[in-house]
Coordinates of C-alpha atoms in Angstrom, one line a residue:
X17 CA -22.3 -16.6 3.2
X18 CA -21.7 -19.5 0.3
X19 CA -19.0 -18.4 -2.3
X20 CA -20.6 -20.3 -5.3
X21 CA -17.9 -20.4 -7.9
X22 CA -18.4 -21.3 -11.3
X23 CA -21.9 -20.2 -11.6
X24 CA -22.4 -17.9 -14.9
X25 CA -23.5 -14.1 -13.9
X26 CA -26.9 -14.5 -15.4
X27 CA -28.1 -17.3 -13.3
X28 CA -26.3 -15.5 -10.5
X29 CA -28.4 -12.3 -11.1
X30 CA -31.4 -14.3 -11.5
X31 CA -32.1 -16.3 -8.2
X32 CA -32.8 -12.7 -6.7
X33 CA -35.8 -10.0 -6.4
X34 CA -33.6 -6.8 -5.8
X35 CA -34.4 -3.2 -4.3
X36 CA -32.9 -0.6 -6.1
X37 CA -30.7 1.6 -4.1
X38 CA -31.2 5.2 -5.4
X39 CA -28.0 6.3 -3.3
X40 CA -25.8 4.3 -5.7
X41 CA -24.8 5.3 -9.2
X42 CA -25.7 2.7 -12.2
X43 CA -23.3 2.5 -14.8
X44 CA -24.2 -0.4 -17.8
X45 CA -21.3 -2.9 -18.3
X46 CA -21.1 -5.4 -20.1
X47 CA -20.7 -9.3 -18.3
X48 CA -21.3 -11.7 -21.1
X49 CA -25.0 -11.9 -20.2
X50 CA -27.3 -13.7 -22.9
X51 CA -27.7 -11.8 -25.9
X52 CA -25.0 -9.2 -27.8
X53 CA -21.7 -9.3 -26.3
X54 CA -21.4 -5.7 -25.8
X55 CA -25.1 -5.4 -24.7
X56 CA -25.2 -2.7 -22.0
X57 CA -27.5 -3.9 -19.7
X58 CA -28.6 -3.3 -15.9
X59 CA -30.8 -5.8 -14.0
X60 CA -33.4 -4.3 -11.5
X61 CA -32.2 -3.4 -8.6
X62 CA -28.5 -4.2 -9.8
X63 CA -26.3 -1.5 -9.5
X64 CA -22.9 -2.6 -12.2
X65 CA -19.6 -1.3 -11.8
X66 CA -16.5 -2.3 -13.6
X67 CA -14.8 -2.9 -10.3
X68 CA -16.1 -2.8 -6.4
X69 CA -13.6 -2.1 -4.0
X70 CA -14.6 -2.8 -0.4
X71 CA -13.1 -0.5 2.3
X72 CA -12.0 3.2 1.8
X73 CA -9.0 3.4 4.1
X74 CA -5.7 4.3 2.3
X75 CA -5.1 0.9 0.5
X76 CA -8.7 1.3 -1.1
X77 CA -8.8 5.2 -1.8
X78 CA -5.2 4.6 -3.6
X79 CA -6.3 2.0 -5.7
X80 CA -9.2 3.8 -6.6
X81 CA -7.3 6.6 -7.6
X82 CA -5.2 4.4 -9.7
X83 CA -8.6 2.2 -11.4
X84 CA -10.4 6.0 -12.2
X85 CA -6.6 7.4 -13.7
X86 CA -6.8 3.8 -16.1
X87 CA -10.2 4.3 -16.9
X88 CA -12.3 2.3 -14.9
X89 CA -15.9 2.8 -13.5
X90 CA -14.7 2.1 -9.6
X91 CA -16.9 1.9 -6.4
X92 CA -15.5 2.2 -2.9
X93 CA -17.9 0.9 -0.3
X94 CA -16.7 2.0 2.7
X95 CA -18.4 1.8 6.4
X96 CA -17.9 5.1 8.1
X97 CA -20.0 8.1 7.0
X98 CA -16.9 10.4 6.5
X99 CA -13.2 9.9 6.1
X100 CA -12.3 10.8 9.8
X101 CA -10.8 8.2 11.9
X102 CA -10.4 8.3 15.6
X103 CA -7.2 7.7 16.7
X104 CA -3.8 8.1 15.3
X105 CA -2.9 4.7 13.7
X106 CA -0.4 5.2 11.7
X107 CA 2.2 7.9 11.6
X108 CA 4.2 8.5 8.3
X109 CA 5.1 8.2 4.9
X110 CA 8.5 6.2 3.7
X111 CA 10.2 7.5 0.5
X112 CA 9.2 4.9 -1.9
X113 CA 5.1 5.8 -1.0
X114 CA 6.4 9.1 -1.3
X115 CA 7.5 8.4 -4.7
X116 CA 4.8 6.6 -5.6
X117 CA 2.5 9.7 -4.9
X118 CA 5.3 12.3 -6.3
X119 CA 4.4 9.8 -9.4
X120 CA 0.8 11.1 -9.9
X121 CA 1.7 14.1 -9.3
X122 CA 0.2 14.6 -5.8
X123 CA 2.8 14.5 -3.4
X124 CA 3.5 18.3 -2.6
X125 CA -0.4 18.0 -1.3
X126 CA 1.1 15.5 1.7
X127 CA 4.2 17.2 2.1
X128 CA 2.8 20.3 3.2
X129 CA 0.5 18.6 5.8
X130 CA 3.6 17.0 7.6
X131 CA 7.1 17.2 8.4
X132 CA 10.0 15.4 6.9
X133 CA 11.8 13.3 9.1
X134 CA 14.8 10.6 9.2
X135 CA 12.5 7.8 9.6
X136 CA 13.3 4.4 8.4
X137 CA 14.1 2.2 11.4
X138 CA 15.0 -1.3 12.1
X139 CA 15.4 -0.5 15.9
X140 CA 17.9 2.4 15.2
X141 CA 17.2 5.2 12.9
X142 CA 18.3 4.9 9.7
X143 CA 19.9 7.8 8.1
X144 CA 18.9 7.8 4.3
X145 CA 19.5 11.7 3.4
X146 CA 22.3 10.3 1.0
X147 CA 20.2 7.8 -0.8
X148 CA 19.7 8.6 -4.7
X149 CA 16.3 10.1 -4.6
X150 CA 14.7 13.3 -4.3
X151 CA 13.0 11.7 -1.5
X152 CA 15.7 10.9 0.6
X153 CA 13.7 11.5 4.0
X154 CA 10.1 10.1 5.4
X155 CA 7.2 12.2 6.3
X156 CA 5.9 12.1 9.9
X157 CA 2.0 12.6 8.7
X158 CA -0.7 10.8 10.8
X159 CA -3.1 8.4 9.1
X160 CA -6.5 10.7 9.6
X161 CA -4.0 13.5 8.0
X162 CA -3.5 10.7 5.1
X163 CA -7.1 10.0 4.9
X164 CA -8.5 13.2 4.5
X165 CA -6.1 14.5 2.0
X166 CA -5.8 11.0 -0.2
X167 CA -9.8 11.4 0.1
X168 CA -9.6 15.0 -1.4
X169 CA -7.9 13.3 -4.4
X170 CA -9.9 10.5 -4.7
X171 CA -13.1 13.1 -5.1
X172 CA -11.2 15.1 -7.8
X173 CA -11.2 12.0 -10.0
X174 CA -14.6 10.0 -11.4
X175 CA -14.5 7.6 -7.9
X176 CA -18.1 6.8 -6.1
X177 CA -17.6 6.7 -2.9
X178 CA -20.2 5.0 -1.1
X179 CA -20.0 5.6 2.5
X180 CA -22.1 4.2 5.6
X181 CA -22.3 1.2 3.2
X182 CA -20.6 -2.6 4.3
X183 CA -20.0 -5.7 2.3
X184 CA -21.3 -8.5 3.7
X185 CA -20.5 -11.1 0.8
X186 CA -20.4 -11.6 -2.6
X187 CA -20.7 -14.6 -4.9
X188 CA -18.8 -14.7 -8.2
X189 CA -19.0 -16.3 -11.8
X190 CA -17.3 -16.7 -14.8
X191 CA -18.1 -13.2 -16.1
X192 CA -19.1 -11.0 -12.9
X193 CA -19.4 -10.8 -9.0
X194 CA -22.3 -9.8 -7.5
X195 CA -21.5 -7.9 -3.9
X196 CA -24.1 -8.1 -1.0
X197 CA -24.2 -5.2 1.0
X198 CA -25.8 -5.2 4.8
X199 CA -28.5 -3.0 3.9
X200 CA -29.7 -5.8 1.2
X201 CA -28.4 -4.0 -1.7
X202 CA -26.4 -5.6 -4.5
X203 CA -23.6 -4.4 -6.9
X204 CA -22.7 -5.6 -9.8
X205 CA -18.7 -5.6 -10.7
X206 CA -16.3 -7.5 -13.1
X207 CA -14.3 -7.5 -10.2
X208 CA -14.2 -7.0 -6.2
X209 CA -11.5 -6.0 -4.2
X210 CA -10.7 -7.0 -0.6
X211 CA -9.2 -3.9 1.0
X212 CA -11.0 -4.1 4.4
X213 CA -8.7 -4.8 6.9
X214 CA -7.4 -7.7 8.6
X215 CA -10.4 -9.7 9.9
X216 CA -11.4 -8.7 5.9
X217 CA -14.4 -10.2 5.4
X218 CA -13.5 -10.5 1.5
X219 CA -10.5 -13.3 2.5
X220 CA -12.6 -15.1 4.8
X221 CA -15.6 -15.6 2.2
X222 CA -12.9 -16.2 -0.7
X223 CA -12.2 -19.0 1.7
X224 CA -8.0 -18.2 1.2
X225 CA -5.7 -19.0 3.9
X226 CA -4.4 -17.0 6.4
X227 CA -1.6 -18.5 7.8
X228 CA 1.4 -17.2 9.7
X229 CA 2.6 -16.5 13.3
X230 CA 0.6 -16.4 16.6
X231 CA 1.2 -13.2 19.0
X232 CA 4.4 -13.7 21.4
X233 CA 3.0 -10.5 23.3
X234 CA 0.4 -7.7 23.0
X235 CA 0.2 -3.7 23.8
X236 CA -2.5 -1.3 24.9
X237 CA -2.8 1.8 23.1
X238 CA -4.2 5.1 23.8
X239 CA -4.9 8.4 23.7
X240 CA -6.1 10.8 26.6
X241 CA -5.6 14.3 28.9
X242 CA -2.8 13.8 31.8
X243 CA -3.7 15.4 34.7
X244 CA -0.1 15.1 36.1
X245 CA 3.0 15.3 33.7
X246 CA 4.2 12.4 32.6
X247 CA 7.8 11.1 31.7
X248 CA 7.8 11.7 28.0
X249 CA 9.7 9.0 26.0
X250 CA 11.0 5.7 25.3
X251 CA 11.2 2.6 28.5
X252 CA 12.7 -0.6 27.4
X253 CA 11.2 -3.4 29.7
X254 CA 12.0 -7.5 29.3
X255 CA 9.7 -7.8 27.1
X256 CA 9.6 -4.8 24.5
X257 CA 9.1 -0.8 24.7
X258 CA 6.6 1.1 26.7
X259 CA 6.0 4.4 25.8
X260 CA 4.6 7.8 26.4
X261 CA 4.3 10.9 23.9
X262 CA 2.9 13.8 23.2
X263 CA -0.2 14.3 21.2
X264 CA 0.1 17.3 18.4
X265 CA -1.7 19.6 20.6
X266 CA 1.6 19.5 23.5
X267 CA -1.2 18.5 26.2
X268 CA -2.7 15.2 25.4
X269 CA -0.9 11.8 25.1
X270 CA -0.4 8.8 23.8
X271 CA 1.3 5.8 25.3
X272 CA 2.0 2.0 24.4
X273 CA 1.8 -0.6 26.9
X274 CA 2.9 -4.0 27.3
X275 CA 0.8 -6.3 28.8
X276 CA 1.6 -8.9 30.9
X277 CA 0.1 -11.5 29.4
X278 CA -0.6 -11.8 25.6
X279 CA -4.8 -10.9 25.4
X280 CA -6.5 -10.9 22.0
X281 CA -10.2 -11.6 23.0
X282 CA -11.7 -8.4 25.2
X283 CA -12.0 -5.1 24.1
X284 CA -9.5 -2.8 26.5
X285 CA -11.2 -1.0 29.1
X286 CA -9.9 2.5 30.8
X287 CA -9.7 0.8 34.3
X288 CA -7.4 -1.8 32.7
X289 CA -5.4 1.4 30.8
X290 CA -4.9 2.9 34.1
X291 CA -3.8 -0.5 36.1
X292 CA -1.3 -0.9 33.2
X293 CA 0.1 2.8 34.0
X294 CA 0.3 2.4 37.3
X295 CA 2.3 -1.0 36.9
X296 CA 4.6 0.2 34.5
X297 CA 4.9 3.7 35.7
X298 CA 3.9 3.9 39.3
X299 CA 1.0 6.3 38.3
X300 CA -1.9 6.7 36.3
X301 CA -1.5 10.3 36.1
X302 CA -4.6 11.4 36.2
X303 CA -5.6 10.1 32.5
X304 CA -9.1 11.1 31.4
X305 CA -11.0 12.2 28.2
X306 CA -9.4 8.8 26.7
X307 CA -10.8 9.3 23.1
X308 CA -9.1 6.4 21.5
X309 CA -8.0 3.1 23.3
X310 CA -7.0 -0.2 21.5
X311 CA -5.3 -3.3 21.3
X312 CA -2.7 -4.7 19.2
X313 CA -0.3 -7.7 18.7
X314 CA 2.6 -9.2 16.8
X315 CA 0.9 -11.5 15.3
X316 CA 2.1 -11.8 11.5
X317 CA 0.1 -13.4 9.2
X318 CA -0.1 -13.4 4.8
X319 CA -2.6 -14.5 2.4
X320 CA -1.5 -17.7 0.8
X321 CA -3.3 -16.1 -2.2
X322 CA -3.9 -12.2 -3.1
X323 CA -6.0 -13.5 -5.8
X324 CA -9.2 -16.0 -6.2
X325 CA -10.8 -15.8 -9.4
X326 CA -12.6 -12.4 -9.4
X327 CA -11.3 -11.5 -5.9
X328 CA -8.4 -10.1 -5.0
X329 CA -6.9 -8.7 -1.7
X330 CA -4.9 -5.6 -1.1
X331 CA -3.6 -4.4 2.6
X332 CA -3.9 -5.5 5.3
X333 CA -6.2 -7.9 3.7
X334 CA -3.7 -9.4 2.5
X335 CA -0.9 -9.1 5.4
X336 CA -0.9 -7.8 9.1
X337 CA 1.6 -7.9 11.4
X338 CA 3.1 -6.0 14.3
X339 CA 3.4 -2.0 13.5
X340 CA 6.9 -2.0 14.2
X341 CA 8.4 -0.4 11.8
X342 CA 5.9 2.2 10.1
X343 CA 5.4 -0.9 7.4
X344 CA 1.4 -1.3 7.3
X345 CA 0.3 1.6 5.4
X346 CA 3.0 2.2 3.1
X347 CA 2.6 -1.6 1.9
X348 CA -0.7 -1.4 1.3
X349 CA -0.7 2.0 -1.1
X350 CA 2.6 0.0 -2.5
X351 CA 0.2 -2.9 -3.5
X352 CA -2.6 -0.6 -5.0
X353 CA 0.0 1.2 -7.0
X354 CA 1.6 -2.1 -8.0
X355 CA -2.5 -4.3 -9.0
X356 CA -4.1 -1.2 -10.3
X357 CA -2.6 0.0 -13.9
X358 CA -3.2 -3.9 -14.5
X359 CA -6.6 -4.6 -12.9
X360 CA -7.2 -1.6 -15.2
X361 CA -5.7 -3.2 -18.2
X362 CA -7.7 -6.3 -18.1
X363 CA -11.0 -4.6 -17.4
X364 CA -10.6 -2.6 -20.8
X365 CA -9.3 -5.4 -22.8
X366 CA -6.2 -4.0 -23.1
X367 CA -4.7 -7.1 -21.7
X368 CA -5.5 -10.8 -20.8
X369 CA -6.5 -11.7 -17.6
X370 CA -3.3 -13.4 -16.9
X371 CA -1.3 -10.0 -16.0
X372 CA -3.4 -10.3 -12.5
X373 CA -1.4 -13.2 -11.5
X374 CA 1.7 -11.0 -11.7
X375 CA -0.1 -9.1 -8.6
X376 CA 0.6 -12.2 -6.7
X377 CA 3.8 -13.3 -8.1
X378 CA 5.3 -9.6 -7.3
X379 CA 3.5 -8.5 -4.3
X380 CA 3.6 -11.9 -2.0
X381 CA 6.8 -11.5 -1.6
X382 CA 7.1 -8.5 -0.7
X383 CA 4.7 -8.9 2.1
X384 CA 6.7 -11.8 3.2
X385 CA 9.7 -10.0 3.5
X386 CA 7.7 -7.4 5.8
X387 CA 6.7 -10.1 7.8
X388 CA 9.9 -11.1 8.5
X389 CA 11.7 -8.1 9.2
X390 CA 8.6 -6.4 11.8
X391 CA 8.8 -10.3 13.4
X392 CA 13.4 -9.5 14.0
X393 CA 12.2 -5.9 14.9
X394 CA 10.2 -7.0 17.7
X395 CA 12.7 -9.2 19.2
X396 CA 14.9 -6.4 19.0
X397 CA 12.6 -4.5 20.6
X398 CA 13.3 -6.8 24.2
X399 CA 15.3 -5.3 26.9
X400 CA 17.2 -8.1 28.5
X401 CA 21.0 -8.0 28.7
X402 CA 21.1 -10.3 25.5
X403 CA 18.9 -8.1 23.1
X404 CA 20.4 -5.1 24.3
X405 CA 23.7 -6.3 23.6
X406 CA 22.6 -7.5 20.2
X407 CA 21.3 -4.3 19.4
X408 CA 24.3 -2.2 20.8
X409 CA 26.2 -4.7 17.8
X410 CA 24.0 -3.5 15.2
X411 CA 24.3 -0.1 16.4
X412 CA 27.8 -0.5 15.2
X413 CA 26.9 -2.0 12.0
X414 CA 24.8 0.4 10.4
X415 CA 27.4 3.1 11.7
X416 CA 29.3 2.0 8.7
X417 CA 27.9 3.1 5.4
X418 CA 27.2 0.3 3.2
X419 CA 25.2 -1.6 5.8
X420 CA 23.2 1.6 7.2
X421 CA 22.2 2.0 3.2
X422 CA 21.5 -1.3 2.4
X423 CA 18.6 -1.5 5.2
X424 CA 17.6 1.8 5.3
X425 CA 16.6 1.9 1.1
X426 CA 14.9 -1.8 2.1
X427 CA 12.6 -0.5 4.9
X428 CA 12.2 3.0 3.0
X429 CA 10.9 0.3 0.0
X430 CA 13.3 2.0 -2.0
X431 CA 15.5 -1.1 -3.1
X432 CA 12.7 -3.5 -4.3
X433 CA 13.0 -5.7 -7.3
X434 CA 10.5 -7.9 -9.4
X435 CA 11.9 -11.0 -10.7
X436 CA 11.8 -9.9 -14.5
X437 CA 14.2 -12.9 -15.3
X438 CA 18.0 -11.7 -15.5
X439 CA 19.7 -8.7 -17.6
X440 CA 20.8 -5.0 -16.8
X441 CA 20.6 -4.2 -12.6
X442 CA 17.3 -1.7 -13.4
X443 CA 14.9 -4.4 -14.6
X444 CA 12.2 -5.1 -12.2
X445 CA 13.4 -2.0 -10.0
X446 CA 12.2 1.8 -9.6
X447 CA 13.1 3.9 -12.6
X448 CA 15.1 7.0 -10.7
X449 CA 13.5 10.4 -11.1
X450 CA 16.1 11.6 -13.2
X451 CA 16.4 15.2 -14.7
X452 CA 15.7 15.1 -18.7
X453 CA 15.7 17.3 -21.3
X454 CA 12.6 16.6 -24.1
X455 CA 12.1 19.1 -26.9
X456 CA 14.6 21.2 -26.0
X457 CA 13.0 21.7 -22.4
X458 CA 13.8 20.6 -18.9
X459 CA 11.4 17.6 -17.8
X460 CA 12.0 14.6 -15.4
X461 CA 11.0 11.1 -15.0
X462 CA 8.0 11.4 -12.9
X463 CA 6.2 14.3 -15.1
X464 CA 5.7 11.2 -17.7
X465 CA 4.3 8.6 -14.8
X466 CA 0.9 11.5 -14.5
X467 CA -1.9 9.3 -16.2
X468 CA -0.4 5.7 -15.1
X469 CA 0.7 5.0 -18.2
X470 CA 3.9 3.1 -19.6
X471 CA 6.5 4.8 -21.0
X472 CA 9.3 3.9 -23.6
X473 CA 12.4 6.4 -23.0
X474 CA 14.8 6.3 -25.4
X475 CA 18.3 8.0 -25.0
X476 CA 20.3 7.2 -27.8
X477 CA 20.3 10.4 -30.0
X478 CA 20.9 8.1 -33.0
X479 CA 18.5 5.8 -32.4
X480 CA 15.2 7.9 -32.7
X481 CA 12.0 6.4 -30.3
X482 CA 10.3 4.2 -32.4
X483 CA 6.4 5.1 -32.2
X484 CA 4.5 2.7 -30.2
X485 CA 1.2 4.8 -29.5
X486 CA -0.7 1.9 -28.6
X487 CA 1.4 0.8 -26.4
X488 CA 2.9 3.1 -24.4
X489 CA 4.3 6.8 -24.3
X490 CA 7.5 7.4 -26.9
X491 CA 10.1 9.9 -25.1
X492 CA 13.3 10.4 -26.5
X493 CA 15.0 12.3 -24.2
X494 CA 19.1 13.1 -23.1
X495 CA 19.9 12.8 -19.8
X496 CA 23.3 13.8 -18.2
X497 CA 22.4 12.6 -14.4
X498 CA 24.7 9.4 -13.1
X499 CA 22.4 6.8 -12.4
X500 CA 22.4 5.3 -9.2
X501 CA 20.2 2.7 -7.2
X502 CA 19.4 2.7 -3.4
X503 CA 21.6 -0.3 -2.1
X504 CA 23.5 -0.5 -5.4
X505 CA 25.4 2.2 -6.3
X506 CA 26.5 3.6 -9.8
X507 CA 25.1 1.6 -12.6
X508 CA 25.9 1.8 -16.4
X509 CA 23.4 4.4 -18.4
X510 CA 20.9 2.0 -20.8
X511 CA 20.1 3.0 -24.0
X512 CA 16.3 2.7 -23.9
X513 CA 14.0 2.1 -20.9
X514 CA 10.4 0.8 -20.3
X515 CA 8.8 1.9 -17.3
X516 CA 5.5 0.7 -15.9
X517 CA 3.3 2.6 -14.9
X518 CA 3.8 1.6 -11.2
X519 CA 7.6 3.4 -12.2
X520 CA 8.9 -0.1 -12.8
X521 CA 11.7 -0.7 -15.3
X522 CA 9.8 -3.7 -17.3
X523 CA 12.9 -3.8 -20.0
X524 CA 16.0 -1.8 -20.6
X525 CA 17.7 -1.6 -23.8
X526 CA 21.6 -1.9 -24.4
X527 CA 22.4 -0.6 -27.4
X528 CA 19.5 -2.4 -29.1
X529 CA 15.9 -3.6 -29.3
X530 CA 16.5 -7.4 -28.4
X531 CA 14.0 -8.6 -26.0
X532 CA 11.7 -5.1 -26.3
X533 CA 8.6 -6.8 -28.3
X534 CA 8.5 -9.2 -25.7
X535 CA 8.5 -6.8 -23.0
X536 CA 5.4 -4.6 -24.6
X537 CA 4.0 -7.9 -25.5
X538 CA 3.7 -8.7 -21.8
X539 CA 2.9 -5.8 -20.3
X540 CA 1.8 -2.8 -22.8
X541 CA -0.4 -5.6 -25.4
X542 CA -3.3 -3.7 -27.0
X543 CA -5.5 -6.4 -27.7

């Protein structure tokens, strides 16, 4: 597939005789095309969207959910038939995903399908019950259990979901893309968004690099009925951790296996599954009924761009690496929350197009960091006399509070900071959940974070919250919590706040409005 960049939509839309696709919806939008510019006008065959997100895993149904809350006409493509995966994938929640769902005021749908848990882990577990946050745990909750719930939302809000479709390409111009799908069909979109994976055919036809770190060593992984019990746990080998667990159910399992030489080309078979066992484990023990058998590295690798014109990338799109450390899906839904109140922004002309490059600018970053820290998890992972004696030293580090804190509110996601430039310790960082009083009545922080909107809190009694309607939400509110940040302790109470509507502090006022215009300027313009 050609990417031809630069071509206007309307010749774009022109070189092709289309078959309409009466399984899709049609919504008019307007691209610039010849003639009024706010024309409504569909092509034949074309299907228009404001924005076409390709893949419906939990990076694509999140930022759906987060495009439909902002207003946008959204369109998930999505290849399976139904949200059901096989296979448990991923297996929890971290409290900053947890907050970021507690923000939209969905979380008590995920908490009741799982079961809180001390969970952050950089080869030990990380104690984080006495973090500031009313999250102060993670949620052991398996991806299918994600799915199906995050779906349910998703179908509650104006989404089309358009399953048992693919995207096979897409060519974009200065007003639109148009998105090929492997039945033939096209969509029309202002925007497409990559969140299909890591062999995401969205990067690859953006033609954006994917550079980063070749695998050192690779696993099988599995799922099947024992015939004989197996011993249940944890075995540290050379070269990492092999593993055997049960399955929800108490009589399947689950196991991870090194292999002995690093394999990225051949799909696993159950012969080799069973050779592995019987290496590592002197039996095979009986395994049968394998529903779900895979193969995985720790190979890290980033987008040197999350962004390429009218493309952009979200997920594992955007970043894989090693699953080490329950990072993959939380950093995704992280990035969806983070692009989507501004993707929606620009689509309704609330905003320039230049707030997308702040996507890039915050989120890179944060992937790298990721990167990094599953890439020192792994070598922790090693069991030779050296590793283990490393990691009986950190053992002994994050027994002492400050450094136990530190990195478990960094891979909870709980400490992360956009560069905003310098000023008060809460710009750029996760407005606390605090407990307010508004009108006369108990609120909190969160109940004004609903429609993914900002907010302007104001806490000075004698400074009343100046109306900026247009803008964002006006709260004046009294609050008698401490504050405190993850990783920094007590910090002194602000005035006046601005919060994203990703629950970012975009500018925080001390004693005054100095710097505020700028701030709404940036992020709140109504234009």
């Amino acid at each position: 597939m050609r990417l031809r960049v630069g071509a206007t939509t309307s010749a774009l839309l022109g070189r092709h005789t289309l078959t309409p696709n009466p399984s899709s919806f049609v919504v008019c939008q307007t691209y610039g095309l010849a003639g009024s510019p706010n024309a409504c006008r569909k092509v034949a065959g074309m299907n228009e969207h404001e924005v076409v997100i390709a893949g419906g895993g939990p990076t694509g149904l999140m930022l759906a959910a987060e495009l439909a809350l902002g207003g946008v006409d959204v369109a998930v493509v999505e290849s399976r038939q139904t949200q059901e995966l096989i296979g448990t994938r991923a297996r929890g929640l971290h409290a900053r995903t947890l907050e970021v769902l507690d923000q939209r005021g969905v979380v008590e749908r995920f908490l009741a399908a799982g079961t809180t848990h001390q969970v952050a882990s950089f080869v030990h577990i990380l104690d984080i019950s006495d973090l500031p946050t009313r999250h102060n745990y993670g949620l052991a909750l398996e991806q299918r259990a994600f799915e199906r719930i995050l779906g349910d939302w998703v179908s509650e809000l104006p989404v089309h979901l358009l399953r048992g479709r693919e995207v096979t390409g897409f060519s974009q111009g200065d007003h639109g893309v148009e998105v090929l799908l492997a039945d033939g069909a096209h969509l029309g979109a202002q925007y497409l968004v990559g969140c299909d994976g890591g062999q995401s055919v969205i990067r690859k036809a953006a033609n954006i690099d994917f550079p980063g770190w070749e695998p050192s060593i690779s696993y099988l992984i599995a799922e099947g009925t024992p015939r004989e019990e197996p011993p249940w746990g944890i075995q540290r080998a050379a070269l990492g951790v092999n593993a055997i667990g049960k399955l929800d159910d108490g009589k399947r399992m689950g196991t991870v296996l090194i292999e002995p030489q690093v394999n990225t080309t051949s799909t696993p078979s159950t012969e080799e599954l069973r050779e592995r066992l019987i290496a590592v484990y002197g039996s095979d023990f009986g395994i049968h009924d394998v529903t779900w058998l895979s193969r995985f590295t720790d190979a890290a690798r980033q987008a040197a761009s999350y962004r390429a014109g009218r493309v952009l990338l979200a997920g594992d799109a955007a970043h894989v690496h090693s699953p080490v450390g329950g990072q993959g899906l939380n950093l995704g839904v992280q990035d969806a929350v983070n692009l989507g109140w501004k993707l929606a922004r620009v689509v309704r002309g609330a905003s320039p197009e230049a707030l997308l490059d702040t996507y890039h600018a915050e989120r890179h970053p944060i992937g790298a960091q990721v990167l990094k820290h599953t890439l020192a998890i792994t070598a922790l992972s090693r069991g030779d006399d050296r590793t283990n004696a490393l990691r009986d030293s950190l053992a002994e580090l994050f027994a002492m509070d400050e450094p136990r804190r530190r990195y478990g509110a960094l891979m909870s996601g709980l400490d992360i900071q956009y560069d905003f430039g310098p000023g008060h310790p809460l710009l750029g960082r996760r407005m606390p959940d605090l407990d307010l009083m508004v009108e006369g009545k108990p609120t909190r922080v969160f109940a004004f974070l609903r429609t993914a909107t900002p907010v302007l809190f104001s806490f000075d009694a004698a400074r009343p919250c100046t109306d900026y309607t247009n803008r964002a939400q006006s709260v004046q509110a009294t609050c008698r919590d401490r504050w405190v940040l993850p990783s920094i302790g007590e910090v002194t109470p602000p005035s006046a706040v601005l919060v994203r509507p990703d629950g970012h502090v975009a500018w925080v006022g001390e004693g005054g409005d100095a710097g505020l215009e700028a701030a709404l300027f940036r992020w709140c313009e109504a234009r």
